[in-house]
C-alpha positions as protocol buffer text, in pm:
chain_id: "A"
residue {
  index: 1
  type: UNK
  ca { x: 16367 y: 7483 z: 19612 }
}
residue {
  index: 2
  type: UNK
  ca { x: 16481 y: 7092 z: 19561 }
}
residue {
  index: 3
  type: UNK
  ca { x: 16359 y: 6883 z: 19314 }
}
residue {
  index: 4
  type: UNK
  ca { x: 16196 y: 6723 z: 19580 }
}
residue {
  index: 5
  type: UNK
  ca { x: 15982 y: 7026 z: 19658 }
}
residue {
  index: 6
  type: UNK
  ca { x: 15875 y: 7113 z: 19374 }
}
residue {
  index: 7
  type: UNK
  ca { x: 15764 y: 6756 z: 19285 }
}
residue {
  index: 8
  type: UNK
  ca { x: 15562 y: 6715 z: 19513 }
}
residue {
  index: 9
  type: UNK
  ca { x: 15435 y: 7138 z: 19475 }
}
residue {
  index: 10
  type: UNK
  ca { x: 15346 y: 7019 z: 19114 }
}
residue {
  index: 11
  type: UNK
  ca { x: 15194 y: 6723 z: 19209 }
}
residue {
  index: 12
  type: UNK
  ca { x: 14968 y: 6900 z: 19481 }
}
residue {
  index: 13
  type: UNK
  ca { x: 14877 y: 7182 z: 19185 }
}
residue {
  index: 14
  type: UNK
  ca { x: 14753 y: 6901 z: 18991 }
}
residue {
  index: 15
  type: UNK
  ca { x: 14536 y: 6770 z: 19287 }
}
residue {
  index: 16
  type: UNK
  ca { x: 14375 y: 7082 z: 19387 }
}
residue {
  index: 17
  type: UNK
  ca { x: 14278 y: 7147 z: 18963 }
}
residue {
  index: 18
  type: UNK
  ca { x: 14127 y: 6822 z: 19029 }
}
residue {
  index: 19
  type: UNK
  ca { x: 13909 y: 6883 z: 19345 }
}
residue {
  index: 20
  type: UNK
  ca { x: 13809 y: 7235 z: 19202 }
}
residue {
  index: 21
  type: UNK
  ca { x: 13639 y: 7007 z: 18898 }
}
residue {
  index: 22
  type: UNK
  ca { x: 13433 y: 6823 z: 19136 }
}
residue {
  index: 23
  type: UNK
  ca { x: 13650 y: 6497 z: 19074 }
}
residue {
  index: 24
  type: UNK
  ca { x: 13739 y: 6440 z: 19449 }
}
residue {
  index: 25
  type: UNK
  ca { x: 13707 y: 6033 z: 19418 }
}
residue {
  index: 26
  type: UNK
  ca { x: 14025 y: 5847 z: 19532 }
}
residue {
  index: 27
  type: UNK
  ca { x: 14096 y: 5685 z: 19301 }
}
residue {
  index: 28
  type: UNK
  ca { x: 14140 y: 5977 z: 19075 }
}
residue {
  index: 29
  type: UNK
  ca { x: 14374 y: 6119 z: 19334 }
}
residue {
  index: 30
  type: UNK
  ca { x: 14559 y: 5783 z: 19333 }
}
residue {
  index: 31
  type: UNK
  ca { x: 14585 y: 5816 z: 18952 }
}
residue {
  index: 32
  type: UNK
  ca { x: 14748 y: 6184 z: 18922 }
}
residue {
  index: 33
  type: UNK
  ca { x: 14977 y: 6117 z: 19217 }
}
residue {
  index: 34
  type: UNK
  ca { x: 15099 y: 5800 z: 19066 }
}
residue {
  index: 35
  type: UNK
  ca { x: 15125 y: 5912 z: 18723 }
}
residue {
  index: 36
  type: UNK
  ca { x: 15416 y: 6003 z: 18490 }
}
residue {
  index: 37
  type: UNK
  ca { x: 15476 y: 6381 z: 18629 }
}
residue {
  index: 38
  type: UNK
  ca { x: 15417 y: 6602 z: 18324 }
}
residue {
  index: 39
  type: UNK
  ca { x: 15122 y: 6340 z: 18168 }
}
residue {
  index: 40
  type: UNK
  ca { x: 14887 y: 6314 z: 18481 }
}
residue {
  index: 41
  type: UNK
  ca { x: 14646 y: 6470 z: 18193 }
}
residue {
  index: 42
  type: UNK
  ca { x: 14741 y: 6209 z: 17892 }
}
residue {
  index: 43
  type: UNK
  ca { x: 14865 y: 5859 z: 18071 }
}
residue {
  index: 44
  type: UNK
  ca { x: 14898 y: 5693 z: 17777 }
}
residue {
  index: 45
  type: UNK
  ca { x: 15045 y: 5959 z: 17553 }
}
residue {
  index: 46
  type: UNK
  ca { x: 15401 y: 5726 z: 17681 }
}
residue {
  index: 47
  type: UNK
  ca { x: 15259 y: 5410 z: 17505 }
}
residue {
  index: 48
  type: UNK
  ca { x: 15138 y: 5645 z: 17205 }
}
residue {
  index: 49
  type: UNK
  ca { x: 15404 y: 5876 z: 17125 }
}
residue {
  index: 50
  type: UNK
  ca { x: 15807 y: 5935 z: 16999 }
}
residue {
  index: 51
  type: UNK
  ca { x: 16009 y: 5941 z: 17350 }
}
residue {
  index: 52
  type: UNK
  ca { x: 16151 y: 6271 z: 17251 }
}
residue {
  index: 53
  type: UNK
  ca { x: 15794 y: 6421 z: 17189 }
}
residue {
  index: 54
  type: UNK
  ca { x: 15673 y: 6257 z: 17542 }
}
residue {
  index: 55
  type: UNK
  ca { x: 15942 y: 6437 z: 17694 }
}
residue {
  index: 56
  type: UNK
  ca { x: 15898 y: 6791 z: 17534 }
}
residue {
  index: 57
  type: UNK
  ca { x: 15544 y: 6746 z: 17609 }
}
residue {
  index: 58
  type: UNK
  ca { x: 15630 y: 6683 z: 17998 }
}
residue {
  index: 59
  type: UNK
  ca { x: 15895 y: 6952 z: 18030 }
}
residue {
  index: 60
  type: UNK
  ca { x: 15632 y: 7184 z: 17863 }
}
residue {
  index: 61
  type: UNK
  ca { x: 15338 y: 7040 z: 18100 }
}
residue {
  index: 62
  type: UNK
  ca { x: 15561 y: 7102 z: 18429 }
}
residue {
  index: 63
  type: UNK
  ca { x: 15702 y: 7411 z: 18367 }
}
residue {
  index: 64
  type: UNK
  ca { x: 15376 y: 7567 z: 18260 }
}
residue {
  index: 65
  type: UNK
  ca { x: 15228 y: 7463 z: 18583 }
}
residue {
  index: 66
  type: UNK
  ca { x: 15532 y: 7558 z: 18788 }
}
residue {
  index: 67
  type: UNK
  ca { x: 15645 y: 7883 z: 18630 }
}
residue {
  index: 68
  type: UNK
  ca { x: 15448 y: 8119 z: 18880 }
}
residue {
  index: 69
  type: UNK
  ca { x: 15554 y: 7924 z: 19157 }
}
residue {
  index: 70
  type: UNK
  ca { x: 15889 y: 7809 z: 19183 }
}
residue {
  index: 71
  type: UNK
  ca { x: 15935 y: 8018 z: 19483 }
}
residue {
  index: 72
  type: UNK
  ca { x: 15908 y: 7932 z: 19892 }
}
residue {
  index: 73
  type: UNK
  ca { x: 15635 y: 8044 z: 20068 }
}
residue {
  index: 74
  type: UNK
  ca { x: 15636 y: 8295 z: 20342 }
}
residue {
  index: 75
  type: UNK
  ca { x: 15798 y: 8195 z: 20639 }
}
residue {
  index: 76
  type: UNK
  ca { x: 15618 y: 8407 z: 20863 }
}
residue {
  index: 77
  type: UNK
  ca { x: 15322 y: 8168 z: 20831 }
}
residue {
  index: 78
  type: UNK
  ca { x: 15529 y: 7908 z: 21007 }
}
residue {
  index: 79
  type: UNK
  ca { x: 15506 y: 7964 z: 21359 }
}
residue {
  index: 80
  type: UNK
  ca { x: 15639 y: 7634 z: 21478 }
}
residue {
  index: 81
  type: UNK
  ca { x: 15999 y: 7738 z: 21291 }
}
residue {
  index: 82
  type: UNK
  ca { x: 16120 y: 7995 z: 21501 }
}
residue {
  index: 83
  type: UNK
  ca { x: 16515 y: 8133 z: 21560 }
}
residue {
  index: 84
  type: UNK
  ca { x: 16599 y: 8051 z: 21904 }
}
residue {
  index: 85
  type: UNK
  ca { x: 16868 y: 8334 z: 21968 }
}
């Protein structure tokens, strides 16, 4: 997948772990998508911290959340993409 994808996969994951808490307010959606990926939990750990901790901690934060799923998803399930020939 592109860097693109799996962006936006990770920012999605971190969406959905907020609904499932009950925090479904939009302004807490607004928050996590526009947030630092990798410090959605700790925004100001940036301000707070060494730059070369903040970025072990982000690395560490993103592939945590994306290490099960770094895969496509079936391709059966999209009907609307079909080979023509």
């Amino acid at each position: 997948l592109s860097a693109y994808n799996l962006f936006y996969r990770f920012k999605r994951i971190k969406v959905l772990e907020a609904h499932e808490k009950g925090d479904n307010s939009q302004e807490c959606v607004r928050r996590l998508i526009t947030a630092v990926p990798g410090l959605e939990v700790h925004p100001y750990a940036a301000a707070e911290c060494p730059p070369e901790s903040v970025e072990d901690h982000r690395r560490t934060a993103i592939r945590a959340a994306l290490l099960e799923n770094l895969s496509a998803k079936d391709p059966s399930k999209r009907s609307h993409r079909r080979s023509h020939g």
